[in-house]
Coordinates of C-alpha atoms in Angstrom, one line a residue:
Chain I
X27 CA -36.4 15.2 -1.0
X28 CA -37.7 18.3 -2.3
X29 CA -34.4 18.9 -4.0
X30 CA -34.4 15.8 -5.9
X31 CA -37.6 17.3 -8.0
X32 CA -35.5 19.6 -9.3
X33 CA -33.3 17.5 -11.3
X34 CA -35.7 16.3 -13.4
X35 CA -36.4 19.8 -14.5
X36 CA -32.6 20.6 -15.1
X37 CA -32.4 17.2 -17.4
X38 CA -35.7 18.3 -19.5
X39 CA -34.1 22.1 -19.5
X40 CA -30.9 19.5 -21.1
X41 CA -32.9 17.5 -23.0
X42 CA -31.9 14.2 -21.0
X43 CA -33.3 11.4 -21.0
X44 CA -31.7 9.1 -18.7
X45 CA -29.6 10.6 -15.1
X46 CA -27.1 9.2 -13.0
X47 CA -27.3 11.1 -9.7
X48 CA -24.4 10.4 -7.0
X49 CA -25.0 11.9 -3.3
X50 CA -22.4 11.4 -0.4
X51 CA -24.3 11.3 3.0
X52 CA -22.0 12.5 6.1
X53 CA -18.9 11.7 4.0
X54 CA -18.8 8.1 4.2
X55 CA -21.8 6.8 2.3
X56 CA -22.2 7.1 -1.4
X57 CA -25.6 6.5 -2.6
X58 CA -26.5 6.5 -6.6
X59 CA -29.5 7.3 -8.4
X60 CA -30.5 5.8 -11.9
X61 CA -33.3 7.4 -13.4
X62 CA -35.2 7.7 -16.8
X63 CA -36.0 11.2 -16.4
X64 CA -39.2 12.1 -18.2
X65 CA -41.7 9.9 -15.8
X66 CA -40.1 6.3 -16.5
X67 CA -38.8 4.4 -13.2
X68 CA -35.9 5.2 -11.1
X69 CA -33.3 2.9 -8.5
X70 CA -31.6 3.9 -5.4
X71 CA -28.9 1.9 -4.9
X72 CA -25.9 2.1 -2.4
X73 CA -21.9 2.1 -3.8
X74 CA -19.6 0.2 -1.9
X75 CA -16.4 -0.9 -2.4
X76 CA -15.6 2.1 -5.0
X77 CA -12.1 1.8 -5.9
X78 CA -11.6 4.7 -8.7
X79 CA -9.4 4.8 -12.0
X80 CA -6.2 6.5 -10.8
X81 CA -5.4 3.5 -8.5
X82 CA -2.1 2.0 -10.3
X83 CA -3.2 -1.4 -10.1
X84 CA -5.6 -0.7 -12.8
X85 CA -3.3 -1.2 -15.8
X86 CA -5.8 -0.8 -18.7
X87 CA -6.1 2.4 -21.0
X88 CA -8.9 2.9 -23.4
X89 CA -10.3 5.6 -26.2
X90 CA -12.0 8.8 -24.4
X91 CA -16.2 8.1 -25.6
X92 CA -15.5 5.0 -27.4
X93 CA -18.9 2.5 -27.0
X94 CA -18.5 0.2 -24.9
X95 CA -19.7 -3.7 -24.7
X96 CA -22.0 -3.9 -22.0
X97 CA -21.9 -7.7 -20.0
X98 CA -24.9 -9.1 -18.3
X99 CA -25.0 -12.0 -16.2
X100 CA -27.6 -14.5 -16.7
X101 CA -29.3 -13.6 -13.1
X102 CA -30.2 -10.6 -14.6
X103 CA -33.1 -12.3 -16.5
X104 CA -34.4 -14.3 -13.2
X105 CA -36.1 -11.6 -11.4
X106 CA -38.4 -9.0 -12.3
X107 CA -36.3 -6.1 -10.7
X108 CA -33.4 -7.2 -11.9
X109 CA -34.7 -7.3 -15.7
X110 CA -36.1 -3.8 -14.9
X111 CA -32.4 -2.5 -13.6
X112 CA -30.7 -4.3 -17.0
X113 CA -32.6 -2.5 -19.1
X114 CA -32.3 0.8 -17.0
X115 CA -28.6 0.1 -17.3
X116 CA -28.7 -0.7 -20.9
X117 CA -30.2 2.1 -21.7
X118 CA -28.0 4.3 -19.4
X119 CA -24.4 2.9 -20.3
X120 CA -24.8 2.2 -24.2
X121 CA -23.4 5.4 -26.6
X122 CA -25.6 5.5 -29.4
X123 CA -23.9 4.3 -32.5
X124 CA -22.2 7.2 -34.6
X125 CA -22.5 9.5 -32.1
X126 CA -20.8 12.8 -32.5
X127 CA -18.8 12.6 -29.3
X128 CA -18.2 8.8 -30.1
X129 CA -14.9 6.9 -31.1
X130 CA -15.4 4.4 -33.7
X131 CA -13.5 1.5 -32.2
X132 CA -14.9 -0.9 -29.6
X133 CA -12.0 -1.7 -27.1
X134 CA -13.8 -1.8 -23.1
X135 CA -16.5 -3.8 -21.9
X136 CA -18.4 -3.2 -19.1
X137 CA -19.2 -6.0 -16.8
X138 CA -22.6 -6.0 -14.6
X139 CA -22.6 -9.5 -12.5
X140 CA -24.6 -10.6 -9.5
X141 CA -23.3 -11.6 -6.3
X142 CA -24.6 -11.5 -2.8
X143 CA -27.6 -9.5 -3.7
X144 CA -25.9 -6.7 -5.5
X145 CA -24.3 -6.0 -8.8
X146 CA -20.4 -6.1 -8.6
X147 CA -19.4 -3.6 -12.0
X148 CA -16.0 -3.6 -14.0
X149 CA -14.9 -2.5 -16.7
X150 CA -11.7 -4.1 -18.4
X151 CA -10.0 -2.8 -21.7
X152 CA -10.2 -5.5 -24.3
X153 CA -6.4 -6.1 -25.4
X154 CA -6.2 -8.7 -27.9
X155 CA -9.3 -9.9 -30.1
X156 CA -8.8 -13.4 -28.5
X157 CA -10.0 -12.4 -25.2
X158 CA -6.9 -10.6 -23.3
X159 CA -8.3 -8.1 -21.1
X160 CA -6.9 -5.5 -18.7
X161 CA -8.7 -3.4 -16.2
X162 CA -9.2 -0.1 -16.5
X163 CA -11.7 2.4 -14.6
X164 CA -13.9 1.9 -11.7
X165 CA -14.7 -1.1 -9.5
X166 CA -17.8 -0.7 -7.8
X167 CA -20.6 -2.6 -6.4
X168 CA -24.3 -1.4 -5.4
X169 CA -26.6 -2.3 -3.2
X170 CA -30.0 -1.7 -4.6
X171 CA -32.4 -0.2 -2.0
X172 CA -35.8 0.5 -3.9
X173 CA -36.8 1.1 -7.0
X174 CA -39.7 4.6 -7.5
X175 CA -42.0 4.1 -10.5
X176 CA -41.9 7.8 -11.3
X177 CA -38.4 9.7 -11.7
X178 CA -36.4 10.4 -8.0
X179 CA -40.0 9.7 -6.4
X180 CA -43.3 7.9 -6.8
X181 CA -45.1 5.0 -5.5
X182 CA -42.1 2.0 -4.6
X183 CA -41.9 -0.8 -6.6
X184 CA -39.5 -3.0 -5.2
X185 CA -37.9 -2.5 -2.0
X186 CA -34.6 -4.9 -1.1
X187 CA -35.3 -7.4 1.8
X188 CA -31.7 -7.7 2.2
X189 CA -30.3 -4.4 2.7
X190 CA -29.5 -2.8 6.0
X191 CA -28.8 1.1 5.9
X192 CA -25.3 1.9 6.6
X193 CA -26.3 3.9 9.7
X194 CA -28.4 0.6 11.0
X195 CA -25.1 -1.2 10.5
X196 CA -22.7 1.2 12.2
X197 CA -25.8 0.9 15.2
X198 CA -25.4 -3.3 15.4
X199 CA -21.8 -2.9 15.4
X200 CA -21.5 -0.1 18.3
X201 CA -24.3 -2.4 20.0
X202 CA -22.5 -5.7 19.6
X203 CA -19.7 -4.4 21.5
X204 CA -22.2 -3.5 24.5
X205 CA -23.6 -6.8 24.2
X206 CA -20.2 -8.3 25.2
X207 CA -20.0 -6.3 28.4
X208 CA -23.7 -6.9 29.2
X209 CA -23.4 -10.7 28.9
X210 CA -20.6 -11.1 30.6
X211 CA -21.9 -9.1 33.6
X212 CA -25.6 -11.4 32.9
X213 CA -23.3 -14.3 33.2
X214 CA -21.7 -13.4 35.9
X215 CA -24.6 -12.9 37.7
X216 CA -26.3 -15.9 37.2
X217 CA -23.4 -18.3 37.8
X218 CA -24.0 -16.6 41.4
X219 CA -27.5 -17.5 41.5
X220 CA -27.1 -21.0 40.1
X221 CA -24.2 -21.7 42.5
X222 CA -26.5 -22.0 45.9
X223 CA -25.6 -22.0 49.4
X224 CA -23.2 -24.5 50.9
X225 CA -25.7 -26.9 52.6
X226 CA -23.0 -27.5 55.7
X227 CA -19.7 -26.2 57.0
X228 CA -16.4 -27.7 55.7
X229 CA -13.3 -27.4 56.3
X230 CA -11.0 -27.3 53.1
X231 CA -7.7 -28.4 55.4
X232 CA -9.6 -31.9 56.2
X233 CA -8.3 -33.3 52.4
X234 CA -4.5 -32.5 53.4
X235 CA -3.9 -36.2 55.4
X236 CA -6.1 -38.8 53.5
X237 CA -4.6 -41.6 52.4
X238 CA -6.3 -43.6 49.7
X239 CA -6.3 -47.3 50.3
X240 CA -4.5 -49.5 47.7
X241 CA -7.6 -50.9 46.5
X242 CA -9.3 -47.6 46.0
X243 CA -5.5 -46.6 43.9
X244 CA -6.2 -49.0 41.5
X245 CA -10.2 -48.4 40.5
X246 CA -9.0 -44.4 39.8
X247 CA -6.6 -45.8 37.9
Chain U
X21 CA -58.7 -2.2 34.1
X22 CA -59.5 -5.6 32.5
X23 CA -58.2 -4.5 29.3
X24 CA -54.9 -2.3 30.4
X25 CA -53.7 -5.5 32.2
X26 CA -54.6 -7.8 29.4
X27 CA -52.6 -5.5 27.1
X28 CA -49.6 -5.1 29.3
X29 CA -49.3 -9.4 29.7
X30 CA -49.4 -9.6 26.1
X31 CA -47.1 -6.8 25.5
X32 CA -44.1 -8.7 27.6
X33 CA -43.1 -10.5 24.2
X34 CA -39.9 -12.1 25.4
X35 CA -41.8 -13.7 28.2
X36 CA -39.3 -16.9 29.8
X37 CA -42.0 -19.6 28.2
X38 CA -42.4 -18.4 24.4
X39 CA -38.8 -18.5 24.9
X40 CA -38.6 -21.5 26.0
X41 CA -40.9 -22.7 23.5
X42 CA -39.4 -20.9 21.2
X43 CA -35.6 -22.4 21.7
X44 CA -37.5 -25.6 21.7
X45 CA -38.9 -25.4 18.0
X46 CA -35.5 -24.5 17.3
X47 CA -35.9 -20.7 16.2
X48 CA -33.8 -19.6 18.4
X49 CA -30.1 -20.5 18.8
X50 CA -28.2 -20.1 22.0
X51 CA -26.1 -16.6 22.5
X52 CA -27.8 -13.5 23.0
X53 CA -30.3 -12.6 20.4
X54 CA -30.6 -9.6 18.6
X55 CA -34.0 -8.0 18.0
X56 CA -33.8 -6.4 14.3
X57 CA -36.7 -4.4 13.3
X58 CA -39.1 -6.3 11.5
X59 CA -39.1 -5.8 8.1
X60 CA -42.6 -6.0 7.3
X61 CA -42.0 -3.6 4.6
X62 CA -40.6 -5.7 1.8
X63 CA -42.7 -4.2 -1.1
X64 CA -42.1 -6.5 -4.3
X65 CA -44.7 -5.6 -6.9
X66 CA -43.8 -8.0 -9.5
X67 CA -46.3 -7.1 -11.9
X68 CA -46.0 -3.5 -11.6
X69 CA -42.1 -4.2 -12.2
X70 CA -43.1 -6.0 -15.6
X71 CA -45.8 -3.5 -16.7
X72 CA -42.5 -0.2 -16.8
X73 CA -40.1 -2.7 -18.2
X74 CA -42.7 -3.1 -20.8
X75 CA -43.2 0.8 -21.2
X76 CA -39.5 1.8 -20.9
X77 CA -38.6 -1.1 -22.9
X78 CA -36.9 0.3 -26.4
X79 CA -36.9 -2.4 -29.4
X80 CA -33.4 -0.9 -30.8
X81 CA -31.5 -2.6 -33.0
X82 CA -28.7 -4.3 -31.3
X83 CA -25.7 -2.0 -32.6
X84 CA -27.5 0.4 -30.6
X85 CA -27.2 -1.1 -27.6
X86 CA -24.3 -3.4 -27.8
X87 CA -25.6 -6.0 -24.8
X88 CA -24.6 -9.4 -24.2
X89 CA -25.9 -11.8 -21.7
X90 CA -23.6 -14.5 -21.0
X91 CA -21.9 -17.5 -18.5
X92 CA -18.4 -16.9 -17.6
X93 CA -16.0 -18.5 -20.4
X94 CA -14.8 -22.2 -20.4
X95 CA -10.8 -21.2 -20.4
X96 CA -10.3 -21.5 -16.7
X97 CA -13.1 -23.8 -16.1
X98 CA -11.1 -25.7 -13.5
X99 CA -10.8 -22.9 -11.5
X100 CA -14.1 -21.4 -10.9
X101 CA -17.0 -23.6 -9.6
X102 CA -20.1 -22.5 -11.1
X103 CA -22.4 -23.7 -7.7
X104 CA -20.3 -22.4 -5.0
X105 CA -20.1 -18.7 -5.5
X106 CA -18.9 -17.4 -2.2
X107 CA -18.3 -13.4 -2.5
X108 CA -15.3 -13.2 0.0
X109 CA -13.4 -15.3 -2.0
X110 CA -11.7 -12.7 -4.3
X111 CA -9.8 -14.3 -6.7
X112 CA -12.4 -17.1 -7.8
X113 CA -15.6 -13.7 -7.6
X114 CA -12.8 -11.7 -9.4
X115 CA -12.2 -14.6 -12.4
X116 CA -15.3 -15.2 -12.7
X117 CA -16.2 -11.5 -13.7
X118 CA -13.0 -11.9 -16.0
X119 CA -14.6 -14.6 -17.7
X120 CA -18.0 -13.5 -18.3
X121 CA -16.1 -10.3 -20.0
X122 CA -14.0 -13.0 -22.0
X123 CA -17.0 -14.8 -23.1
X124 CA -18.9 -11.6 -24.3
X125 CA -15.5 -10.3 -25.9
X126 CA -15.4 -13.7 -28.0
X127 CA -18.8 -13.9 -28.8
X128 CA -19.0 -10.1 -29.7
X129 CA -16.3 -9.3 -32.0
X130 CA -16.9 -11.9 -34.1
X131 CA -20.5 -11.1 -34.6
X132 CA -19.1 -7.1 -35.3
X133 CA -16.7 -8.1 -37.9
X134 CA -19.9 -10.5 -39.7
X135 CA -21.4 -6.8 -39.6
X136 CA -18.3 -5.7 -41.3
X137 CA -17.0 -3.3 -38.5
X138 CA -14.0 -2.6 -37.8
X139 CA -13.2 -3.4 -34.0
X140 CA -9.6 -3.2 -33.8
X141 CA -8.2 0.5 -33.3
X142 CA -5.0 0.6 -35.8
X143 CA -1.5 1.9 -34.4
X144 CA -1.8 5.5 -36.1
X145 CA -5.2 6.2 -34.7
X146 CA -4.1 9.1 -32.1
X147 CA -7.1 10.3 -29.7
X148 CA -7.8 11.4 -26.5
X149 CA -7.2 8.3 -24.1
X150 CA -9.4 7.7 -21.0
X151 CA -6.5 7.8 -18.6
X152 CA -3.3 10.8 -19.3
X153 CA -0.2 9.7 -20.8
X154 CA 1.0 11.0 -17.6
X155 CA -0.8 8.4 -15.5
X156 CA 0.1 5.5 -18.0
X157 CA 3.7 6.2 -17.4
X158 CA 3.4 6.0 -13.6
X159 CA 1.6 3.1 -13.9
X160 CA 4.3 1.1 -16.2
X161 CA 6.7 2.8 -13.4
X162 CA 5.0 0.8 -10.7
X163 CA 5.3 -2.5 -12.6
X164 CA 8.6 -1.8 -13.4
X165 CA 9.7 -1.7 -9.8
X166 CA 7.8 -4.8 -9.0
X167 CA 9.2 -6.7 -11.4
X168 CA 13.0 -5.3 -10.6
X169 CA 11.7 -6.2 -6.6
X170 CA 11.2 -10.0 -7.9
X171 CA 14.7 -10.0 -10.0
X172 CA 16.5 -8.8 -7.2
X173 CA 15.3 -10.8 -4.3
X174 CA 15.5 -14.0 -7.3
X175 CA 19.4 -12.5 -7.3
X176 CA 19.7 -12.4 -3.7
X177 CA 18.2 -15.9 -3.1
X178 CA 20.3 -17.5 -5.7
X179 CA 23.4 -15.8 -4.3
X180 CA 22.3 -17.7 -0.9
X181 CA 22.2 -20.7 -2.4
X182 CA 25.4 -20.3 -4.4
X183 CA 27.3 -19.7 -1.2
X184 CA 26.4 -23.0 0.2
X185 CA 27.3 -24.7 -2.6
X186 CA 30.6 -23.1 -3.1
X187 CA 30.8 -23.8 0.7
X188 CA 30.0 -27.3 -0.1
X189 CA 32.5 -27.5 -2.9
X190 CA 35.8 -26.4 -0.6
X191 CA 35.0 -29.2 1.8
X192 CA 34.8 -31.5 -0.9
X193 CA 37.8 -30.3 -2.7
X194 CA 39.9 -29.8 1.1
X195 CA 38.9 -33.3 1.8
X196 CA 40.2 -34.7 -1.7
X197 CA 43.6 -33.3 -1.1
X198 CA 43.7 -34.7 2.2
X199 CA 42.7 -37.9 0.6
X200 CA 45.5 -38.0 -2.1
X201 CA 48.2 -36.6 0.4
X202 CA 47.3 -39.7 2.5
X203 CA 47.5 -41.7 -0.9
X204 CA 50.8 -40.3 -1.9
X205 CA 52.4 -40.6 1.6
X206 CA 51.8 -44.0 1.9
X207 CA 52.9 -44.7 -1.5
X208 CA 56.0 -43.8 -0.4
X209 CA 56.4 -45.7 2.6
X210 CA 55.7 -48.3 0.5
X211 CA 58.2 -48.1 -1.7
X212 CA 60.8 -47.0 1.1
X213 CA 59.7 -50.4 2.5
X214 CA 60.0 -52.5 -0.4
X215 CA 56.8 -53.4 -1.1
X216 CA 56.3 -51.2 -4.1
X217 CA 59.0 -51.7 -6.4
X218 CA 57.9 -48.9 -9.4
X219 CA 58.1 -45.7 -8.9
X220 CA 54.6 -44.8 -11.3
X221 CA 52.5 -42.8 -8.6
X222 CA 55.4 -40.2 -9.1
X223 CA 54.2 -40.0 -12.8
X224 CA 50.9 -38.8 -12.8
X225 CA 50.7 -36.0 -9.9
X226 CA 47.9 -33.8 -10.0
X227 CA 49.7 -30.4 -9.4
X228 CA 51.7 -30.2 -12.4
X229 CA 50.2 -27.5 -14.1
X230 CA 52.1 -24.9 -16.1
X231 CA 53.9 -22.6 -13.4
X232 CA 51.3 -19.6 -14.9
X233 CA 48.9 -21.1 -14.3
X234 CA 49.6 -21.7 -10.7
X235 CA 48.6 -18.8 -8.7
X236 CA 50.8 -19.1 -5.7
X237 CA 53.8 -18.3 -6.7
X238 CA 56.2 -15.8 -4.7
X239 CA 54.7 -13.1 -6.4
X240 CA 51.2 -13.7 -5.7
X241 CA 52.4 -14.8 -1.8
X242 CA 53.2 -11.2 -1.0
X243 CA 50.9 -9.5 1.5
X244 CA 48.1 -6.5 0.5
X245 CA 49.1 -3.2 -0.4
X246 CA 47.8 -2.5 2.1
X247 CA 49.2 -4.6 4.7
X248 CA 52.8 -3.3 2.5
X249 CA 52.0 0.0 3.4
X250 CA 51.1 -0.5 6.7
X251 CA 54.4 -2.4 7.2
X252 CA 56.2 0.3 6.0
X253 CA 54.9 2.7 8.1
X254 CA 54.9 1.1 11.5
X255 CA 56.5 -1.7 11.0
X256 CA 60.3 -2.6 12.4
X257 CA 60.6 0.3 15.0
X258 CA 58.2 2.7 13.5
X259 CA 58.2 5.8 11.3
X260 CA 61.1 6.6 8.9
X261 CA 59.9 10.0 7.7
X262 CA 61.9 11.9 9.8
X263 CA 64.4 9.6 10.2
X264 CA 66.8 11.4 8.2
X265 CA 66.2 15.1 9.6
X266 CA 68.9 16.4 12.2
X267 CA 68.0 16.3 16.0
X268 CA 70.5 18.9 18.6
X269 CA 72.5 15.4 19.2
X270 CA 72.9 14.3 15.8
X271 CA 74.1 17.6 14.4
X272 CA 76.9 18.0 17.6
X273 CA 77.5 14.4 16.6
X274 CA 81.0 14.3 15.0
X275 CA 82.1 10.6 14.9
X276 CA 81.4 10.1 11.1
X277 CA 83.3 13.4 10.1
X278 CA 86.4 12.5 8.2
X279 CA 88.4 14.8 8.0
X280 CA 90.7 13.5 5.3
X281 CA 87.7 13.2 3.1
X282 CA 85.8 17.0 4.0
X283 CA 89.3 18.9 4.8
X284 CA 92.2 18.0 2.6
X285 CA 92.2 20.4 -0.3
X286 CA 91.9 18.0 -3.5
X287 CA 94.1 16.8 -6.0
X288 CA 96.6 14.3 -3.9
X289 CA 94.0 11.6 -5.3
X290 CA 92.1 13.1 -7.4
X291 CA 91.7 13.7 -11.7
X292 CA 94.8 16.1 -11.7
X293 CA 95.3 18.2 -14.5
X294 CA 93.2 17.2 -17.7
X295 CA 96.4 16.2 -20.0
X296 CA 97.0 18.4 -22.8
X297 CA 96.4 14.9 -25.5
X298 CA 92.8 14.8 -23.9
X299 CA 91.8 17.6 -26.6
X300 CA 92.9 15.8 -29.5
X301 CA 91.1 13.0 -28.5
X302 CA 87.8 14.6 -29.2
X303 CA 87.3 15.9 -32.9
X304 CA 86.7 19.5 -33.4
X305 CA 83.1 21.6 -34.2
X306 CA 83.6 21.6 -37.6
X307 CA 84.5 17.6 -38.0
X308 CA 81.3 16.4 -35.6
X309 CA 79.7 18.5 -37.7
X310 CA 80.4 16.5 -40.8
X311 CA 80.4 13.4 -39.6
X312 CA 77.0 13.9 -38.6
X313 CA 75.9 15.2 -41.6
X314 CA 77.4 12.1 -43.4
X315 CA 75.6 9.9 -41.2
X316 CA 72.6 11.4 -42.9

């Protein structure tokens, strides 16, 4: 955590404003951090589900720093933490207009939707002005876990109900497959209890000569 | 004492009767239960949220920012319901994203070119791409496959289906001739028996075609090369390639030597002397000389 102090003095020594910070945990979890750097507020969210831009189902091309069009769905504007991460992501993803780096023509749009408590992200190359699209780049969707007032620390403003740490869920599933074992051994041990002595002594070889009378035949039936 | 025991009674929280009451008011549901940690720490500070989106908040002109807020588009309506979003179904979560880009696309680009903006990058506008021309061609590589994949299990299944028909067809066509050799045969006895006195079902018979056009002829009834070869080779008491070299009994084999043929000294019956005449009878150098160059 002391590390995380120290990017906001390499973005002032940049003169950045906004920072997108990406840390792997123990190889397998991706966590991303969305800050405005100066003092403004920052989200933690987790990535899952990151498929990246070399994959060869994604057909789409587009211009290297051309702006893109930036999609919000209308969830966005329910909640006051997600209005806060729109307009974090606004400000992060949107190129200024005739910037240097820039490409004057518009053809990608990123699209930021809600589903399931977290925001699913594409980005598709716009093909025809009618609507065709194609997509390019990343697919990725993150989990928001708290949002700082101050930049990579602070007091919490929001902190997601609904999300479970990746190590808590890697716990329940190793335990759920303990559960089965004890259950079936609590079962087990219970049918005995419930099952109760025999109250006298039979003999099972006393069934082997009855004969049911015709009468009797025909109720069963 | 009092208050150690007190505390360790209400410390037992999964106590059989709160259970039981507990499964009664229906909070609990039968299997075993999981205790999660309580999350008592939900911090939602709602107006502390509002108050930075206020402070952060930047009143840009829109060209700046380039954001649109908007419902997925109306084109394929039927296939997305808007109330039942369920997130493992991929294809409707997936065309639902797709459409919310399609609606922003339409409602953006027209609202770009009002601003006189051009959106549309012409053909001779060469830049730096987001993905390598290398990675574009492996790309188009990969859906070239797929689609010759389709084509040629399309070809195969068709072929399938052609040979049934075709198998279909030759018992038809086998049981038509059948039919019309029946026909014709009793035509015949008919006619042998007096009942048929014209002799018209000889007229029109369907085999006579052009002899050409008839592929069996003797020609085309003659075996493979193959089977020709083969023939050859081992057929009618095997090979033939040394048939004609001399074994020890064949060469002390004298029973086709005749001698009047191989030892009489020649002439008895043979040209003789060329006559004398025979010279005059063929024109000299000099005269086949001119004749050939009068032919010319």
């Amino acid at each position: 955590k002391d590390q995380l102090f120290v990017i906001n003095e390499m973005c002032e020594m940049r003169n950045c404003s906004k920072c997108i910070y990406l840390e792997a945990k123990k190889k397998q979890d991706l966590y991303m951090w969305l800050s405005n750097v100066p003092r403004g507020p920052s989200a933690k969210f987790l990535v899952e589900n990151l498929h990246t831009m070399s994959e060869l189902k994604m057909t789409g091309n587009c211009l290297k720093g051309s702006r893109p069009l930036l999609s919000f769905d209308q969830e966005f504007d329910k909640e006051a933490h997600w209005s806060l991460i729109k307009e974090l992501l606004i400000q992060t993803f949107s190129t200024p207009n005739h910037h240097p780096k820039s490409q004057p023509f518009f053809d990608h749009v990123y699209t930021f939707s809600i589903a399931d408590n977290r925001i699913w992200f594409r980005n598709y190359q716009i093909l025809e002005e009618d609507g065709s699209l194609a997509e390019i780049g990343p697919r990725f969707v993150l989990n928001p876990i708290r949002i700082f007032e101050g930049s990579f620390g602070g007091p919490t403003l929001f902190q997601n109900p609904h999300y479970v740490s990746p190590n808590d869920l890697r716990h329940l599933m190793r335990k759920r497959g303990a559960q089965k074992y004890m259950s079936r051994i609590q079962a087990k041990k219970s049918l005995e209890m419930r099952r109760g002595q025999p109250s006298y002594e039979t003999d099972p070889t006393d069934d082997v000569f009855v004969t049911i009378r015709p009468e009797d035949a025909e109720e069963d039936s | 004492m009092d208050l150690d025991e007190s505390f360790s009674s209400e410390s037992s929280v999964d106590s059989d009767e709160e259970l039981q009451e507990a499964f009664a008011a229906g909070k609990l549901r039968p299997g075993l239960n999981l205790e999660l940690p309580a999350s008592s720490k939900t911090i939602n500070n709602t107006a502390g949220l509002n108050q930075t989106l206020l402070t952060i908040k930047k009143n840009l002109p829109w060209l700046e920012r380039l954001d649109v807020t908007s419902k997925p588009a109306t084109t394929h309506k039927d296939l997305i319901s808007q109330s039942e979003t369920d997130v493992h179904d991929d294809f409707k979560r997936e065309l639902r994203f797709y459409c919310q880009a399609q609606a922003t696309v339409l409602e953006v680009i027209p609202r770009l070119h009002s601003m006189s903006i051009p959106t549309k990058r012409p053909e001779d506008f060469f830049a730096q791409m987001a993905k390598s021309d290398d990675h574009m061609k492996r790309v188009r590589e990969k859906l070239v496959e797929k689609q010759t994949a389709i084509e040629r299990s399309e070809k195969a299944k068709k072929l399938r289906e052609l040979r049934k028909y075709g198998k279909k067809v030759q018992i038809e066509v086998i049981q038509k001739r059948q039919k019309e050799k029946k026909e014709m045969l009793d035509a015949v006895k008919k006619y042998r028996k007096g009942q048929k006195d014209k002799l018209d079902f000889l007229e029109n018979l369907p085999g006579e075609k052009k002899n050409s056009q008839n592929k069996k002829s003797a020609d085309n009834l003659r075996p493979n090369k193959k089977r020709e070869f083969k023939n050859k080779k081992f057929g009618f008491g095997g090979q033939k390639k040394r048939s004609k070299m001399n074994t020890k009994s064949s060469a002390l084999d004298m029973s086709e030597f005749n001698p009047n043929i191989n030892q009489k000294k020649p002439g008895k019956t043979g040209k003789g002397k060329p006559k004398p005449g025979n010279k005059n009878k063929r024109p000299g150098k000099a005269r086949r000389q001119k004749a050939k160059s009068r032919k010319k």
